[in-house]
Structures are given as C-alpha cells and as structure tokens.
Tab-separated table of C-alpha atoms and ligand atoms in Angstrom:
chain	number	residue	atom	x	y	z
A	14	MET	CA	-22.162	38.189	42.360
A	15	PRO	CA	-18.447	38.925	42.768
A	16	ILE	CA	-17.443	42.554	43.162
A	17	LEU	CA	-14.983	42.345	40.290
A	18	SER	CA	-15.147	39.871	37.408
A	19	TYR	CA	-12.168	40.852	35.297
A	20	LEU	CA	-8.584	41.284	36.393
A	21	HIS	CA	-7.732	43.948	33.838
A	22	GLN	CA	-10.239	46.346	35.377
A	23	LEU	CA	-7.700	46.824	38.152
A	24	PHE	CA	-5.058	47.963	35.658
A	25	ASN	CA	-4.343	51.664	35.457
A	26	VAL	CA	-4.911	52.769	31.851
A	27	ASP	CA	-2.380	55.590	32.041
A	28	THR	CA	0.329	53.283	33.371
A	29	CYS	CA	-0.404	50.872	30.503
A	30	HIS	CA	-0.055	53.660	27.951
A	31	VAL	CA	3.238	54.826	29.446
A	32	TYR	CA	4.469	51.214	29.392
A	33	ILE	CA	3.477	50.684	25.752
A	34	HIS	CA	5.004	54.063	24.825
A	35	THR	CA	8.318	53.092	26.453
A	36	LEU	CA	8.255	49.653	24.844
A	37	ARG	CA	7.584	50.967	21.365
A	38	TRP	CA	10.206	53.721	21.324
A	39	LYS	CA	12.863	51.897	23.355
A	40	ASP	CA	15.141	51.043	20.439
A	41	ARG	CA	14.294	53.923	18.118
A	42	SER	CA	13.660	57.604	18.578
A	43	LEU	CA	10.105	58.930	18.395
A	44	GLN	CA	9.345	59.203	14.682
A	45	CYS	CA	6.447	59.187	12.276
A	46	PRO	CA	5.572	55.604	11.301
A	47	ARG	CA	4.508	56.745	7.835
A	48	CYS	CA	7.372	58.965	6.619
A	49	GLN	CA	9.982	58.276	9.353
A	50	SER	CA	10.313	62.007	9.974
A	51	GLN	CA	11.503	62.893	13.465
A	52	ASP	CA	10.012	66.380	13.215
A	53	VAL	CA	6.980	65.640	15.389
A	54	ASP	CA	5.065	67.493	18.105
A	55	PRO	CA	2.500	66.403	20.684
A	56	TRP	CA	-1.042	66.885	19.410
A	57	GLY	CA	-3.399	66.386	22.338
A	58	ASN	CA	-5.330	63.254	23.282
A	59	TYR	CA	-8.183	61.135	22.024
A	60	HIS	CA	-11.410	61.676	23.933
A	61	TYR	CA	-12.506	58.081	23.345
A	62	ARG	CA	-9.156	56.614	24.379
A	63	PRO	CA	-7.908	58.289	27.554
A	64	GLY	CA	-4.164	58.143	28.077
A	65	CYS	CA	-3.266	57.662	24.408
A	66	LYS	CA	-1.145	60.582	23.226
A	67	ARG	CA	-1.449	61.920	19.711
A	68	TYR	CA	1.423	63.405	17.683
A	69	TRP	CA	1.577	65.676	14.663
A	70	CYS	CA	4.108	64.933	11.943
A	71	HIS	CA	5.448	68.016	10.160
A	72	GLY	CA	6.773	65.816	7.358
A	73	CYS	CA	3.532	64.318	6.042
A	74	LYS	CA	1.144	66.679	7.855
A	75	ARG	CA	-0.740	63.846	9.518
A	76	THR	CA	-1.237	62.670	13.077
A	77	PHE	CA	-0.212	59.376	14.610
A	78	ASN	CA	-0.025	57.747	18.046
A	79	ASP	CA	1.889	55.017	19.833
A	80	LEU	CA	-0.254	52.312	18.255
A	81	THR	CA	-0.230	53.412	14.618
A	82	ASN	CA	0.692	50.566	12.249
A	83	THR	CA	1.142	48.046	15.080
A	84	LEU	CA	-0.939	44.967	15.837
A	85	LEU	CA	-2.888	47.048	18.360
A	86	HIS	CA	-3.710	49.733	15.797
A	87	GLN	CA	-7.399	50.771	15.769
A	88	SER	CA	-8.370	48.090	18.244
A	89	LYS	CA	-11.615	48.872	20.014
A	90	ARG	CA	-10.359	47.132	23.141
A	91	SER	CA	-8.164	48.863	25.685
A	92	LEU	CA	-4.472	48.259	26.319
A	93	PRO	CA	-5.180	46.351	29.588
A	94	HIS	CA	-7.129	43.843	27.455
A	95	TRP	CA	-4.175	43.348	25.134
A	96	ILE	CA	-1.575	43.106	27.878
A	97	LEU	CA	-3.573	40.554	29.832
A	98	ALA	CA	-4.340	38.548	26.665
A	99	THR	CA	-0.631	38.315	25.810
A	100	PHE	CA	0.164	37.277	29.359
A	101	LEU	CA	-2.479	34.529	29.324
A	102	LEU	CA	-1.224	33.347	25.938
A	103	CYS	CA	2.214	32.820	27.472
A	104	LEU	CA	0.594	30.806	30.258
A	105	SER	CA	-0.599	28.550	27.383
A	106	CYS	CA	-4.304	29.323	27.687
A	107	SER	CA	-6.626	28.512	24.786
A	108	SER	CA	-8.305	31.335	22.885
A	109	ARG	CA	-11.666	30.398	24.460
A	110	ARG	CA	-10.180	30.656	27.918
A	111	ILE	CA	-8.709	34.044	27.087
A	112	ALA	CA	-12.094	35.218	25.768
A	113	ARG	CA	-13.710	34.194	29.068
A	114	GLU	CA	-11.107	35.812	31.282
A	115	LEU	CA	-11.095	39.023	29.241
A	116	GLY	CA	-14.802	39.327	28.537
A	117	VAL	CA	-14.343	39.630	24.766
A	118	HIS	CA	-15.899	37.622	21.944
A	119	ILE	CA	-14.330	34.281	21.074
A	120	ARG	CA	-13.557	35.422	17.538
A	121	THR	CA	-11.749	38.482	18.884
A	122	SER	CA	-9.526	36.443	21.131
A	123	TYR	CA	-8.934	33.838	18.406
A	124	ARG	CA	-7.761	36.561	16.042
A	125	TRP	CA	-5.554	38.158	18.713
A	126	CYS	CA	-4.027	34.821	19.595
A	127	TRP	CA	-3.072	34.231	15.985
A	128	TRP	CA	-1.572	37.672	15.559
A	129	LEU	CA	0.367	37.487	18.806
A	130	ARG	CA	1.572	33.947	18.092
A	131	ASN	CA	2.719	35.154	14.705
A	132	ALA	CA	4.561	38.052	16.304
A	133	ALA	CA	6.280	35.608	18.674
A	134	LEU	CA	7.388	33.454	15.724
A	135	SER	CA	9.437	36.370	14.424
A	136	TYR	CA	11.976	35.528	17.149
A	137	GLU	CA	12.248	31.934	15.934
A	138	MET	CA	12.695	32.477	12.209
A	139	HIS	CA	16.355	31.629	11.749
A	140	ARG	CA	17.085	29.456	14.743
A	141	GLN	CA	19.666	26.782	13.998
A	142	LEU	CA	21.185	24.443	16.544
A	143	GLU	CA	24.833	23.508	16.944
A	144	GLY	CA	27.008	21.483	19.276
A	145	THR	CA	25.413	18.284	20.531
A	146	VAL	CA	21.854	17.865	19.303
A	147	GLU	CA	19.292	15.198	20.189
A	148	ALA	CA	16.338	14.366	17.968
A	149	ASP	CA	13.103	12.476	18.347
A	150	ASP	CA	9.824	12.190	16.468
A	151	LEU	CA	6.162	11.454	17.015
A	152	TYR	CA	2.949	11.369	15.037
A	153	HIS	CA	0.307	13.781	16.187
A	154	THR	CA	-3.358	13.282	15.364
A	155	ALA	CA	-4.503	16.485	13.655
A	156	GLY	CA	-7.478	16.581	11.320
A	157	ASN	CA	-9.675	19.199	9.740
A	158	LYS	CA	-10.959	21.068	12.774
A	159	GLY	CA	-12.510	24.467	12.208
A	160	GLN	CA	-14.538	26.213	9.570
A	161	ALA	CA	-14.202	26.233	5.810
A	162	PRO	CA	-12.387	29.279	4.364
A	163	GLN	CA	-15.706	30.723	3.139
A	164	GLY	CA	-17.299	30.032	6.525
A	165	GLY	CA	-19.633	27.239	7.458
A	166	LYS	CA	-18.923	23.546	7.812
A	167	LYS	CA	-16.018	21.827	6.128
A	168	THR	CA	-16.734	18.932	3.804
A	169	LEU	CA	-14.671	16.107	5.178
A	170	GLY	CA	-15.399	13.502	2.528
A	171	ARG	CA	-15.429	10.856	5.239
A	172	ARG	CA	-17.056	10.030	8.535
A	173	ALA	CA	-16.098	12.300	11.405
A	174	ARG	CA	-13.208	10.815	13.353
A	175	GLY	CA	-13.938	10.611	17.038
A	176	ARG	CA	-11.108	12.343	18.816
A	177	ARG	CA	-10.902	9.605	21.357
A	178	LYS	CA	-10.732	6.896	18.747
A	179	LYS	CA	-7.512	4.934	18.827
A	180	ARG	CA	-5.075	5.759	16.119
A	181	GLU	CA	-4.326	3.409	13.267
A	182	PRO	CA	-1.192	1.401	13.899
A	183	GLY	CA	1.888	2.085	11.821
A	184	ARG	CA	3.421	5.188	10.412
A	185	GLY	CA	1.460	8.398	10.237
A	186	HIS	CA	1.222	10.782	7.331
A	187	TYR	CA	-0.233	14.226	6.727
A	188	ASP	CA	-2.854	12.742	4.391
A	189	LYS	CA	-3.864	10.212	7.059
A	190	ASP	CA	-4.480	13.102	9.511
A	191	GLN	CA	-1.347	12.144	11.418
A	192	PRO	CA	1.507	14.482	10.522
A	193	ALA	CA	4.894	13.855	12.104
A	194	ILE	CA	6.534	16.225	14.565
A	195	ILE	CA	10.325	16.197	14.808
A	196	ALA	CA	12.008	17.797	17.811
A	197	TRP	CA	15.668	18.840	17.786
A	198	GLY	CA	17.063	19.735	21.176
A	199	SER	CA	20.535	21.131	21.685
A	200	ARG	CA	22.311	20.212	24.916
A	201	GLN	CA	23.149	23.916	25.195
A	202	GLY	CA	19.435	24.570	25.711
A	203	SER	CA	17.690	25.760	22.564
A	204	VAL	CA	15.182	23.657	20.673
A	205	VAL	CA	13.654	23.502	17.186
A	206	ILE	CA	10.371	21.689	16.613
A	207	GLN	CA	9.031	21.015	13.142
A	208	ALA	CA	5.715	19.640	11.952
A	209	THR	CA	6.349	17.633	8.781
A	210	ARG	CA	4.170	15.665	6.384
A	211	ASP	CA	5.833	12.326	6.998
A	212	PHE	CA	8.961	10.760	8.396
A	213	THR	CA	10.809	9.576	5.310
A	214	VAL	CA	14.568	9.823	4.801
A	215	LYS	CA	14.243	12.803	2.457
A	216	THR	CA	12.013	14.731	4.862
A	217	VAL	CA	14.290	14.093	7.812
A	218	GLN	CA	17.396	15.118	5.836
A	219	LYS	CA	15.748	18.364	4.759
A	220	ALA	CA	14.443	19.023	8.276
A	221	ALA	CA	17.901	18.389	9.746
A	222	ASP	CA	19.533	20.765	7.260
A	223	LEU	CA	17.118	23.490	8.357
A	224	ALA	CA	17.341	22.873	12.090
A	225	VAL	CA	20.905	21.769	12.789
A	226	GLN	CA	24.222	23.187	11.631
A	227	THR	CA	26.274	20.823	9.473
A	228	GLY	CA	29.022	19.035	11.355
A	229	SER	CA	27.169	19.011	14.674
A	230	ARG	CA	26.957	15.912	16.836
A	231	LEU	CA	23.594	14.176	16.465
A	232	TYR	CA	22.151	11.636	18.904
A	233	THR	CA	18.924	9.847	17.947
A	234	ASP	CA	17.114	6.531	18.270
A	235	SER	CA	17.640	3.791	15.735
A	236	ALA	CA	14.903	4.823	13.267
A	237	SER	CA	16.129	4.155	9.732
A	238	SER	CA	15.354	7.714	8.601
A	239	TYR	CA	17.888	9.120	11.072
A	240	ARG	CA	20.510	6.560	10.136
A	241	ALA	CA	20.439	7.733	6.516
A	242	VAL	CA	20.975	11.395	7.434
A	243	THR	CA	24.321	12.750	6.224
A	244	GLY	CA	26.397	15.757	7.199
A	245	TYR	CA	26.536	15.112	10.960
A	246	VAL	CA	28.550	13.086	13.450
A	247	HIS	CA	25.729	10.670	14.141
A	248	GLU	CA	25.309	8.087	16.922
A	249	TYR	CA	22.162	6.325	18.033
A	250	VAL	CA	20.749	4.157	20.798
A	251	ASN	CA	18.744	1.070	19.969
A	252	HIS	CA	15.408	1.151	21.811
A	253	THR	CA	14.343	-2.251	20.454
A	254	LYS	CA	17.329	-3.739	22.279
A	255	LYS	CA	16.221	-1.910	25.445
A	256	GLU	CA	19.172	0.444	25.126
A	257	TYR	CA	18.175	3.954	26.222
A	258	ALA	CA	21.521	5.504	27.086
A	259	ARG	CA	25.088	4.576	26.239
A	260	GLY	CA	27.268	6.986	28.160
A	261	GLU	CA	26.890	10.359	26.506
A	262	VAL	CA	24.674	8.974	23.767
A	263	HIS	CA	20.966	9.320	24.557
A	264	GLU	CA	17.953	11.316	23.439
A	265	ASN	CA	16.242	11.813	26.751
A	266	ARG	CA	16.075	15.582	26.372
A	267	ALA	CA	14.181	15.270	23.095
A	268	GLU	CA	11.789	12.752	24.621
A	269	CYS	CA	11.295	15.022	27.610
A	270	LEU	CA	10.454	17.843	25.235
A	271	PHE	CA	7.586	15.762	23.842
A	272	SER	CA	6.314	15.052	27.327
A	273	LEU	CA	5.908	18.843	27.612
A	274	LEU	CA	4.600	19.400	24.083
A	275	LYS	CA	1.808	16.818	24.372
A	276	PRO	CA	0.028	18.387	27.364
A	277	TYR	CA	0.576	21.813	25.803
A	278	LEU	CA	-1.250	20.777	22.626
A	279	ARG	CA	-3.974	18.941	24.554
A	280	VAL	CA	-5.240	22.253	25.957
A	281	PHE	CA	-6.550	23.212	22.513
A	282	ARG	CA	-8.822	20.136	22.233
A	283	GLY	CA	-7.678	18.973	18.829
A	284	ILE	CA	-5.814	21.124	16.328
A	285	SER	CA	-6.414	21.382	12.621
A	286	LYS	CA	-3.448	20.073	10.667
A	287	CYS	CA	-3.108	23.342	8.775
A	288	ASN	CA	-2.773	25.215	12.081
A	289	LEU	CA	-0.410	22.739	13.721
A	290	PRO	CA	2.843	24.489	12.619
A	291	GLY	CA	1.727	27.734	14.266
A	292	TYR	CA	1.037	26.105	17.618
A	293	VAL	CA	4.218	24.038	17.514
A	294	GLY	CA	6.237	27.119	16.577
A	295	PHE	CA	4.827	29.073	19.502
A	296	PHE	CA	5.695	26.230	21.855
A	297	GLN	CA	9.227	26.421	20.471
A	298	PHE	CA	9.279	30.139	21.329
A	299	LEU	CA	8.081	29.435	24.888
A	300	ARG	CA	10.751	26.759	25.340
A	301	ASN	CA	13.576	28.874	23.969
A	302	PHE	CA	12.693	31.721	26.333
A	303	ARG	CA	11.894	29.452	29.272
A	304	GLN	CA	14.419	31.197	31.543
A	305	GLN	CA	12.074	34.183	31.616
A	306	ASN	CA	8.756	34.323	33.405
A	307	ALA	CA	5.462	34.535	31.535
A	308	PHE	CA	5.284	38.298	31.673
A	309	GLU	CA	8.802	38.753	30.353
A	310	GLN	CA	7.834	36.462	27.472
A	311	ALA	CA	4.680	38.529	26.975
A	312	GLU	CA	6.809	41.654	26.841
A	313	LEU	CA	8.919	40.132	24.070
A	314	ILE	CA	5.753	39.413	22.096
A	315	LEU	CA	4.333	42.892	22.704
A	316	ARG	CA	7.611	44.407	21.585
A	317	ALA	CA	7.389	42.499	18.316
A	318	ALA	CA	3.699	43.407	18.004
A	319	LEU	CA	4.590	47.101	18.368
A	320	ASP	CA	7.157	46.955	15.571
A	321	PRO	CA	5.335	48.078	12.402
A	322	SER	CA	7.477	45.931	10.092
A	323	ILE	CA	6.771	42.788	12.137
A	324	ALA	CA	3.111	43.664	12.790
A	325	GLY	CA	2.309	43.976	9.105
A	326	ARG	CA	3.782	40.574	8.329
A	327	ALA	CA	2.265	38.981	11.436
A	328	LYS	CA	-1.241	40.073	10.406
A	329	LYS	CA	-0.775	38.443	7.033
A	330	GLY	CA	0.540	35.296	8.705
A	331	GLU	CA	3.876	35.413	6.893
A	332	PHE	CA	5.934	34.060	9.772
A	333	VAL	CA	3.737	31.031	10.203
A	334	THR	CA	4.008	30.165	6.496
A	335	CYS	CA	7.771	30.154	6.914
A	336	PHE	CA	7.184	27.733	9.761
A	337	ASP	CA	4.883	25.587	7.672
A	338	HIS	CA	7.261	22.774	6.856
A	339	PHE	CA	4.475	20.723	5.283
A	340	ASP	CA	4.821	22.463	1.938
A	341	LEU	CA	8.355	23.682	2.361
A	342	LEU	CA	9.670	20.168	2.709
A	343	GLN	CA	7.335	18.866	0.044
A	344	THR	CA	8.514	21.315	-2.615
A	345	ALA	CA	12.116	20.609	-1.703
A	346	ILE	CA	11.531	16.903	-2.302
A	347	ASN	CA	9.665	17.177	-5.625
B	1	ZN	ZN1	5.017	61.676	8.727
C-alpha cells in the first residue's frame, strides 16, 4: 500500500481558505451576499469545517461565510478537493479520472465538472473575432450517450451504434448523430468553436455573424457554404486542386485547431450530442487562455465560481444554453 493515495491530503486547509477568501473578495469589499450590506463582523468558525470563517451581517441579522451563494456553497467536500478538481479539469481529465484522483463518487465529480465548465463559459459568452480569420469545419460523431432525464436507459429507437463503426459517407447532420463543428481562428490568437446542426449556407452565415465581426478578412477552403457567406472580405484555397496555401491565404491554423480538438474530445469516450456544445465551449476557453498554465486557468474558473451572480447561472446551466448553437441557429433559420 502507498503511504499517501491522494494529492490533496498534502494541501494545508487553512492556506486553501485564505486563498479562496482572497480570491472571492479581490474585486469587491467584504459584504453580505444576501443584502450587500458592508456592516459585517467576524462570527467565529465552523467546528465541522476548520479554517472557514463565519461573519455576522448587521443588515439582515444572518451569518454568512466565504462560500455562501457560490458554486462551493454547502459542499460536503473540502476546499482542497475543489481546487484539485478544477486543476485536473484544466488538464483536460475526464470526470471519471477526476473522481479516481480525488476519491469522490463519479456522480459528484460529474456534477462538479459541469458546474465548473459552465463557470468557465462565462468568460467566452461574447467573444467575437476580428482582423484576419480562418475557418474550417468537421463532422463529429456524437450520439445519445448517457441516461434518460428521468434516469435509467435511454430508448434509442434503433440498434446501438458501435463507437468504432465507420461513419456513413457524405455530409453529417445532427439528426444523423453527426453534428458539424465549425472553428473560427483569428490570426491574432483567439478562437471561437461552434457545434451546429448541419453545414448549410444559412447555418454558416448565422454562425459567422455570431463569431466574426462584419468586414473582417475570412480565409476558408472551397466549400460552397463558405462561398455564399456575405459581409466579409472572403478568399479561399481549393483543396480539390491540391492548393493548400496561396501566399497569405490558407486555413492551416483552423485545421491545426481541429488536430487539438479531436484528441481533447477523445478523452471522454464518446459525447452525447446534447452535451457536445458544453465540451466544445470549454475547449474554446482553454485555447483562448492558453498563454496561462493550468493552475492560472483553474484560478480563473474558481474566480467565476466564487461570484454569486455567475454561480447561480452556472448551476442552472444558463451559459451552456447560450453556447448551444443547435437550437439557436435552428430558430434563426425557421
Ligand atoms: Zn445581510
């Protein structure tokens, strides 16, 4: 038997609490999360949670602590668990892996992963690219993995599709379990990745309007859907004529982005198509903050998770629905 099985047991709980305290009140003064009153006093500790300070609010005559109304509120697990989980999430571990490394139940880590991913998406809500932008697309096999909303097995209405089975040739579609993913990469560095139902002209036009500022320079391949897009200075290379770069005009950055996205998604062993936007959005967050190391990224996520206004929306999954371009683009078309 090893002497120590879990890394977070080496963390100092008090240091973690001081860190979380600093992170939460960095941009705002210490105030009551319920009535925003700044008339507060220290109010002892919790015996079951050493290190967590309690405060008394003179405004609403109630107590609160550093975790009230955040994603970490009333969690039975300690702060070292949460900090390590966020760090592992940024190292693109699956929720099962995180459960193993933390020693928590799989459902706990799955829920945490979704909340933290949602919190990370709050940084990516209104990202729009400008300047010179490259675009590329692919079809990703994503079916109906997971449980039914009421629990238990999902009724597929068809034979189970072996994950290894070769994909049908031709264009994919959401209804054929092959939604499209469009990647927009600015040459200045930032990226936007969207999961869409299909790859028709209307979808691509709507996706471009969301992702790229009008008037930008757009470099793509010769797919007909890109050629019909209006509002941009558009040039393309013709892959069928073995043309991959013509001076400045190429889309190698966008293709490179997919070479990173594919192994990232493979870690999760098949993703349900309804969850695909969340995973793709989180990858977009990781790419856009790629200059920072995994812990700095984790700190960004924790900071969002400690913001009550973001935490409330992240728990409900509001950010990921904004990222869900399946319906967004569909309603825009109808
Ligand atoms: Zn209060």
